[in-house]
Coordinates of C-alpha atoms in Angstrom, one line a residue:
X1 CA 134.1 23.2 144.4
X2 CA 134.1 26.9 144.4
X3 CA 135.6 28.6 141.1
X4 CA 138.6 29.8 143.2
X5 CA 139.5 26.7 144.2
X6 CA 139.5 25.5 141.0
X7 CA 141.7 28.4 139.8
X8 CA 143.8 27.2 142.6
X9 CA 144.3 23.8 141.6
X10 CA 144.6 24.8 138.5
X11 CA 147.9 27.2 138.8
X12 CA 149.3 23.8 141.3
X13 CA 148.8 21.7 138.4
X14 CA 150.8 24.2 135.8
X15 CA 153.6 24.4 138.7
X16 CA 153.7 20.6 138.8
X17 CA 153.9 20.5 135.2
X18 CA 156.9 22.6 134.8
X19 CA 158.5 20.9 137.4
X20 CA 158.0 17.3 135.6
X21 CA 159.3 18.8 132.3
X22 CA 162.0 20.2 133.6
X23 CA 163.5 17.0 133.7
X24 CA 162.8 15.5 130.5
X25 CA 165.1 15.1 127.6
X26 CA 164.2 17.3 124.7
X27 CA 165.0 17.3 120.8
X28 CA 167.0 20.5 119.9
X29 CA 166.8 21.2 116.5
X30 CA 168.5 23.6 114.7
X31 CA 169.6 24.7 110.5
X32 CA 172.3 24.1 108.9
X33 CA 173.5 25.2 105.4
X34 CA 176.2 24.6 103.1
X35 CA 177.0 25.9 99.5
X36 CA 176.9 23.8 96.9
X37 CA 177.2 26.1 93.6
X38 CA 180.0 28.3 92.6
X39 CA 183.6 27.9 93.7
X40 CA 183.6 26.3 97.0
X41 CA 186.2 25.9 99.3
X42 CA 187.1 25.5 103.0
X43 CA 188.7 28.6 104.8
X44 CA 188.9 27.9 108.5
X45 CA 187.1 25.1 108.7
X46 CA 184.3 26.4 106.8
X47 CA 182.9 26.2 103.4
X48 CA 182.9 29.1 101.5
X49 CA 181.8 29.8 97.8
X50 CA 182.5 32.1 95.5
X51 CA 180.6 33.7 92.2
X52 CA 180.5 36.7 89.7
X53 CA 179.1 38.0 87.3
X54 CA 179.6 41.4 85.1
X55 CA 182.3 42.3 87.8
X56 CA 180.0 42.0 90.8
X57 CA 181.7 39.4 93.1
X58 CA 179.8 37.5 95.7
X59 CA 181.4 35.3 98.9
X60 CA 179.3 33.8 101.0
X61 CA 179.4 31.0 103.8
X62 CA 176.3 30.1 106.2
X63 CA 176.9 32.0 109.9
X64 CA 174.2 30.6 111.5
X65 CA 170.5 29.9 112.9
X66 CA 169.7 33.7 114.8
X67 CA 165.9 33.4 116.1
X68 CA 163.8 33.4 113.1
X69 CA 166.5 33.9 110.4
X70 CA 169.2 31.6 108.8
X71 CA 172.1 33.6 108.6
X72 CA 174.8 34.0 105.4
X73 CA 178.2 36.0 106.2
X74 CA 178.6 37.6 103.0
X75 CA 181.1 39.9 101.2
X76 CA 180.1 42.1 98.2
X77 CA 183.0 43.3 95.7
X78 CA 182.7 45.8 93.1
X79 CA 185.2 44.9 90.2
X80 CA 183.3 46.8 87.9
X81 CA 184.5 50.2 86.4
X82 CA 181.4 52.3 88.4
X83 CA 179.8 52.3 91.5
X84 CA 177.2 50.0 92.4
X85 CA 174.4 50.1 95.1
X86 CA 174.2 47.4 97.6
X87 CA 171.6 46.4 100.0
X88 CA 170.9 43.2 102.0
X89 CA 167.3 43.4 99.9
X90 CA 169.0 42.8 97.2
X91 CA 169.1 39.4 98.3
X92 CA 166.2 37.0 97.5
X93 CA 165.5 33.1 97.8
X94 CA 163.3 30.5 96.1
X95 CA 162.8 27.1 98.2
X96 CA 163.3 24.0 96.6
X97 CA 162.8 20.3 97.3
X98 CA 164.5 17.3 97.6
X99 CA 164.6 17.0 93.4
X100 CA 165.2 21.3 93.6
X101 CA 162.2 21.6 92.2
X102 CA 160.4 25.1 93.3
X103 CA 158.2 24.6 96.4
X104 CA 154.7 26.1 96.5
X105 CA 154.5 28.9 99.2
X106 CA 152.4 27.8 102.6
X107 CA 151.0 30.8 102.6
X108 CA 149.2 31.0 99.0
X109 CA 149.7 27.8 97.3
X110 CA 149.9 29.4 94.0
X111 CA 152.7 31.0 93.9
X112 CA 156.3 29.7 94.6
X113 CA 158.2 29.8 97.9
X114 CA 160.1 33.0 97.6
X115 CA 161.5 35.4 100.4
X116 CA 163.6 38.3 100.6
X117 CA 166.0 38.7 103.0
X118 CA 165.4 41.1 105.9
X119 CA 165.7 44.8 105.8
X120 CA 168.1 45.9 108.7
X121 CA 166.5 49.7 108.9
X122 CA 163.1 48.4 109.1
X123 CA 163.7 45.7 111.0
X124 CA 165.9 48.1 113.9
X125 CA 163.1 50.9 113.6
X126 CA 161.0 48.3 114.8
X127 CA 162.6 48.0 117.9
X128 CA 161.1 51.0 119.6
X129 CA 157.2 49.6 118.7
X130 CA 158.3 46.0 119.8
X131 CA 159.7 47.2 123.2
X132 CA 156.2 49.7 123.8
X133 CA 153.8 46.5 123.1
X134 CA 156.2 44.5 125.8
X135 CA 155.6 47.5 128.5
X136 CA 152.0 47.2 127.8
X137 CA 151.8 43.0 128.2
X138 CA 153.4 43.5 131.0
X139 CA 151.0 46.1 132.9
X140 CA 147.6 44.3 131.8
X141 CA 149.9 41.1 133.6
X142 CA 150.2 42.9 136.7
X143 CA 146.4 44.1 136.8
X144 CA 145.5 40.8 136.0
X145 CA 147.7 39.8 138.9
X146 CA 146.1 42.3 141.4
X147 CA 142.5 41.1 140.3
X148 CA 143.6 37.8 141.1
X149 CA 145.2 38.8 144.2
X150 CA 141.8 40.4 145.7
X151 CA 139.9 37.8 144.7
X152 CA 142.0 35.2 146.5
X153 CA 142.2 37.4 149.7
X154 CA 138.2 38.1 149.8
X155 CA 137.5 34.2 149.2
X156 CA 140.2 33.3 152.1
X157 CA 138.2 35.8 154.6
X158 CA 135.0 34.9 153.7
X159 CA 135.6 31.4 154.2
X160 CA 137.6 32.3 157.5
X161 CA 135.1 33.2 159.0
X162 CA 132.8 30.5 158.6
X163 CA 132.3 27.5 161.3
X164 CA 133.6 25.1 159.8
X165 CA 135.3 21.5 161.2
X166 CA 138.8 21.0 161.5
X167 CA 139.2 19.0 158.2
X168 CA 137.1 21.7 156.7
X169 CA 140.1 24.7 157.5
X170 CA 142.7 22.6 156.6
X171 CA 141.5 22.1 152.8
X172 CA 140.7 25.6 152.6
X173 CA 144.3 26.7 153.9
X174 CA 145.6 24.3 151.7
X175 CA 143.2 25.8 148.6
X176 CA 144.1 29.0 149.4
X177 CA 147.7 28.7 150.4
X178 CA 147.9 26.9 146.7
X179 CA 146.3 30.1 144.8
X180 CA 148.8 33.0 146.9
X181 CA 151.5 30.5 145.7
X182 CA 150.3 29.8 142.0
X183 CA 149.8 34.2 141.8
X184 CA 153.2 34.3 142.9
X185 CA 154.4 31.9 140.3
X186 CA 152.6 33.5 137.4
X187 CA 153.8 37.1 138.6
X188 CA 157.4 35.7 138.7
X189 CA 156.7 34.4 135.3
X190 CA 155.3 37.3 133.8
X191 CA 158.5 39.6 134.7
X192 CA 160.8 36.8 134.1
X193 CA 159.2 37.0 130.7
X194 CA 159.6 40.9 130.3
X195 CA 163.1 40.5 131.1
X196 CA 163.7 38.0 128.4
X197 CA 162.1 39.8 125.4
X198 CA 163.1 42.9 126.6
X199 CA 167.0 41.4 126.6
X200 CA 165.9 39.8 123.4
X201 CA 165.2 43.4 121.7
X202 CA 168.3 44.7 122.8
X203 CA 170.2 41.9 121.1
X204 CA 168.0 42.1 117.8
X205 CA 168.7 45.8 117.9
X206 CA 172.8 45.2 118.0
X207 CA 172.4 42.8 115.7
X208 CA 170.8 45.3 112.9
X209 CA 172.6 48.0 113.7
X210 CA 176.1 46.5 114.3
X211 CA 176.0 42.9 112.4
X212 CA 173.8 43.6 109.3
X213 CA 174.6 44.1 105.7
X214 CA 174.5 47.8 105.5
X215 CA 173.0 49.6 102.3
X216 CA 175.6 52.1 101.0
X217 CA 177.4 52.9 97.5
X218 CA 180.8 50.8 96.6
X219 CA 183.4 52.2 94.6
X220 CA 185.3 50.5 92.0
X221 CA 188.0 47.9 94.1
X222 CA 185.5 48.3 97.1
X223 CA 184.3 45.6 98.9
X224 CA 181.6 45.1 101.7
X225 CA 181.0 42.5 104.3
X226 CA 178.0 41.6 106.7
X227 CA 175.3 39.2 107.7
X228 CA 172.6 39.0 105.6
X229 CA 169.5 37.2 107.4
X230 CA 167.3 35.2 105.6
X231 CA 163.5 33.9 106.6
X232 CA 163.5 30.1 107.8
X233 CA 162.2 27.9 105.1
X234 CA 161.4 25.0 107.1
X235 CA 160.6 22.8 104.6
X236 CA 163.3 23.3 102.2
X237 CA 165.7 21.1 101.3
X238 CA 167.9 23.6 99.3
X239 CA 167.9 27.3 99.1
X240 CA 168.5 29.3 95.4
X241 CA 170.0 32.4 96.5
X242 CA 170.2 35.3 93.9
X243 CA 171.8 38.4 94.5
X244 CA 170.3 41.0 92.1
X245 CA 171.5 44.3 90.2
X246 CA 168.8 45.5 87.6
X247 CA 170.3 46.1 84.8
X248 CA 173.9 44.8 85.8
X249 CA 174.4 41.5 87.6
X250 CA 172.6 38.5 88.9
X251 CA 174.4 36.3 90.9
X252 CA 172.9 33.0 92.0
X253 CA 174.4 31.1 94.7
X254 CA 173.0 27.4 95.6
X255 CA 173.1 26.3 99.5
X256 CA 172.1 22.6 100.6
X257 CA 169.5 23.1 103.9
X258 CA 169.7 20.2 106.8
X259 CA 167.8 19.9 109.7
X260 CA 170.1 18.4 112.7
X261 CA 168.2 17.3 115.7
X262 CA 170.4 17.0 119.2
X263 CA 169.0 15.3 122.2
X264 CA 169.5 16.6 125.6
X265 CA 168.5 15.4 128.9
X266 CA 167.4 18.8 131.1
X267 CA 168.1 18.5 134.8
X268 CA 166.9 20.6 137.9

C-alpha cells in the first residue's frame, strides 16, 4: 500500500473514532471545597468561614473549579488602626492528606506540597504571548494542511492516469476521496481549535482583570472582595490556606477537598 493511502486510512480511522466516542458515556469530574476551620456558617446556601487575627479579617467560601485553578471568593477587612497591603500572593497553601499530614511535592519529593495562589497581573500580561503562540499553531496547521493537500492531489493524478481495471479505480477513488475528506476534517479541526483557545484567552483575560483579587492599599474600616485562584492539588485531601502579613497577621484558614465524579451519557 502506498504511504498516502495509508495516511488516508489513517485520518478515516480518527474520523471513525470520534464518531464512536461521541456516543459514549463519560466520567465528569470536578473539585469541590468546603471550610472546615474558623467560624463557619451558611449564607445562601453556602458555607462560609470567618478568621482574624491582629485586626486583619478574612471571609472566604469556595466559588468554584475555573480551568486549572480551584477558586476561593474572598473578602479582606482591615480593622486595624493603619493601612495594610493586600495582594492575592499573599495567599499560599500547603496540601495535606487524608490524616492532614503535609504531602511531599510531585514535583521534587523533598520538599512539601506548597503553592501560591496566582498572580492576576502576570497572569493577564500573559494574555498577549498566549494569543501570539495560538496565531502561530495555527499557520504551521494550515501549511501543514496545504502540504498535505498537494500531495493528495499529485498521488490522485498520477494514479489517474494509469491503466488500471475497474476494481483498481474504484479503491483508488475511494483512497483518495477518504484523504480530501480526512484533510478537510483536520483543517476544520485545527480552526475549530483556534477558535476555542482563542475564546478561552478572552475569558481568562476577563477573569484577571475583572474577577481577581486586586493588589491595592486598605484603609482602616476598608474591606476588599475577589476571587483568589488557587493551583489544583489533585491529590489533596485538605487544603491549609494562610493568608500572610509579614510582620502583622497570619491567618490560616482550613478547607476539606472532594473529588465528585458525574456520569453522563454523550449523544450525536
Amino acid at each position: 500500500m502506498r504511504p498516502f493511502s495509508i495516511l488516508s486510512y489513517t485520518f478515516a480511522s480518527s474520523l471513525l473514532a470520534g464518531v464512536l466516542s461521541s456516543c459514549a458515556p463519560t466520567i465528569t469530574t470536578y473539585y469541590q471545597l468546603e471550610p472546615v476551620s474558623g467560624d463557619v456558617t451558611t449564607i445562601d446556601g453556602r458555607l462560609v468561614t470567618k478568621a482574624e487575627q491582629n485586626g486583619v479579617g478574612v471571609v472566604a467560601s469556595f466559588e468554584r473549579e475555573d480551568l486549572e485553578f480551584v477558586t476561593l471568593d474572598v473578602e479582606i477587612k482591615n480593622r486595624t488602626d493603619h493601612p495594610i497591603e493586600v495582594s492575592p500572593a499573599d495567599f499560599h497553601f500547603t496540601a495535606l492528606g487524608t490524616n492532614q499530614d503535609t504531602l511531599r511535592d510531585p514535583l521534587n519529593t523533598k520538599f512539601a506540597f506548597a503553592r501560591t495562589a496566582a498572580d492576576p497581573a502576570y497572569e493577564a500580561g500573559r494574555m498577549g504571548l498566549k494569543r501570539k503562540q495560538e496565531q502561530a499553531r495555527l499557520k504551521r496547521a494550515k501549511v501543514f494542511n496545504t502540504i498535505l493537500m498537494v500531495a493528495a492531489i499529485a498521488s490522485d493524478m498520477s494514479s489517474s492516469s494509469t491503466n488500471r481495471s475497474y476494481r483498481e479505480y474504484a479503491n483508488n477513488r475511494i483512497v483518495h476521496g477518504l484523504a480530501y475528506q480526512g484533510i478537510a476534517v483536520k483543517r476544520a479541526i485545527d480552526y475549530s481549535t483556534f477558535g476555542d483557545r482563542m475564546q478561552r484567552y478572552d475569558y481568562e483575560e476577563y477573569r484577571w482583570r475583572e474577577l481577581a483579587l486586586k493588589a491595592n492599599t486598605l484603609a482602616p474600616g476598608e474591606s476588599v472582595r475577589g476571587f483568589v485562584y488557587l493551583p489544583k492539588a489533585v491529590s489533596a485531601r485538605y487544603l491549609a490556606i494562610n493568608y500572610s502579613l509579614p510582620e502583622q497577621a497570619n491567618v490560616p484558614l482550613l478547607f476539606r477537598q472532594e473529588l465528585v465524579q458525574q456520569k453522563k451519557t454523550r449523544h450525536r
